[in-house]
Amino acid sequence: MPSETLWEIAKAEVEKRGINGSEGDGAEIAEKSVFFIGSKNGGKTTIILRCLDRDEPPKPTLALEYTYGRRAKGHNTPKDIAHFWELGGGTSLLDLISIPITSDTLRTFSLVLVLDLSKPNDLWPTMENLLQATKSHVDKVIMKLGKTNAKAVSEMRQKIWNNMQKDHPDRELIDPFPVPLVIIGSKYDVFQDFESEKRKVICKTLRFVAHYYGASLMFTSKSEALLLKIRGVINQLAFGIDKSKSICVDQNKPLFITAGLDSFGQIGSPPVPENDIGKLHAHSPMELWKKVYEKLFPPKSINMLKDIKDPARDPQYAESEVDEMRIQKDQELEQYKRSSSKSWKQIELDS
């Protein structure tokens, strides 16, 4: 009899969970998913390892990586499961966003956007591209889920709005992200040495974006105290731990603002002279903030999608037989291109 495939084993395990949906004293096992996206080399892996208490050096994430953590609610109770997904390559692998976000995971899904504060010129395009791509896919999944389970979609939307108090002055002005969102500014140790005006623009801009999307915002570095605060936030997403109510909006300190606790009144207008605002033609507040931000931190002209190194040429994955075959195929491809080009030129001459 042939041995079972990995897929068959996994399928059997899922079916087993469905039958034995509880352990111990009958309490159900909760499962949540947390998806980390953000700047390349921005510290996503470091944050995940710290949350899981794993003392190991972080390795570069080339594509999409998965790990999980378990946590017991109490003595003699089953351990809840948290699925951690991490997208590597910055904005170069947007197509992979669809893999962890499905109709089955969406109702217990959270997003963590990690932005490298030490590279302010890359910050806005990284944030914009990743959030737009993720929101686009989430909206499609919600639409699909709504056709079969409208109640679940309604509950999801209500849960998102629960972060904002009913009497909050900005309730009609924001557009909450469709799943819980946390924005983390990493490498604060480098950022804190920036000029005061630059720090002001970055802080106010990120506060605006986070508040507009109904997201939490916090800065971190390699500091153990800051990493512990971040760990608490991630544990809240992954295991439902009580949410922190602390807040810090001082641009001279690491920001820490839980969703719903900020306001446009506290954030203020975009940091630009009043006589210049009229010259910035924008169709929305978000576009206005983008123009102000990119005036001080213009995005680099290089194509960010080409930022990732080709994994096939990475020496840590070298395999002599495979690499030799790859070289041979590359040569065959180049030869085919040259012969095809000659053929087309001959056709053009004949015609």
XYZ file of C-alpha atoms in Angstrom, residues 32-38 44-45 47-48 61 63-67 82-90 93-102 105-106 108-114 130-131 133-135 137-138 177 179-184 234 237-238:
62
model
C -6.202 33.129 14.627
C -3.955 34.246 11.781
C -1.527 37.187 11.813
C 0.015 38.297 8.523
C 3.237 40.347 8.596
C 4.002 42.527 5.568
C 6.263 45.545 5.167
C 9.384 41.464 10.639
C 11.115 38.144 11.410
C 9.329 40.652 15.885
C 7.769 37.233 15.165
C 12.552 35.910 4.150
C 8.994 34.692 -0.342
C 6.185 33.673 2.018
C 7.006 31.933 5.277
C 4.792 30.307 7.896
C 5.167 29.396 11.531
C -1.839 31.403 16.221
C -0.740 31.127 12.601
C 2.011 33.591 11.665
C 2.580 34.404 7.990
C 5.368 36.649 6.724
C 5.712 38.132 3.251
C 9.315 38.757 2.209
C 10.747 41.001 -0.475
C 9.008 44.247 0.484
C 5.852 39.619 -4.184
C 2.368 41.110 -3.984
C 0.803 38.104 -5.750
C 1.540 35.948 -2.686
C -0.746 38.061 -0.494
C -3.706 35.963 -1.588
C -2.330 32.713 -0.098
C -2.955 33.268 3.650
C -6.125 35.361 3.170
C -9.067 33.040 2.463
C -9.203 32.521 7.760
C -10.684 35.981 7.193
C -9.937 35.674 12.637
C -7.343 37.448 10.508
C -5.124 40.410 11.431
C -2.561 42.400 9.468
C 0.739 43.830 10.749
C 2.510 46.365 8.523
C 6.174 46.888 9.498
C 1.139 46.790 0.321
C -2.044 48.180 1.861
C -2.859 45.135 -2.679
C -3.974 43.580 0.612
C -7.211 45.566 0.806
C -7.747 40.971 -2.080
C -9.537 41.165 1.278
C -9.319 48.750 7.089
C -9.382 43.528 8.971
C -7.620 44.573 12.208
C -4.454 46.474 11.273
C -1.348 47.352 13.285
C 1.337 49.626 11.815
C 4.794 49.247 13.361
C 0.851 40.953 18.724
C -4.060 39.886 17.850
C -2.930 36.258 18.043
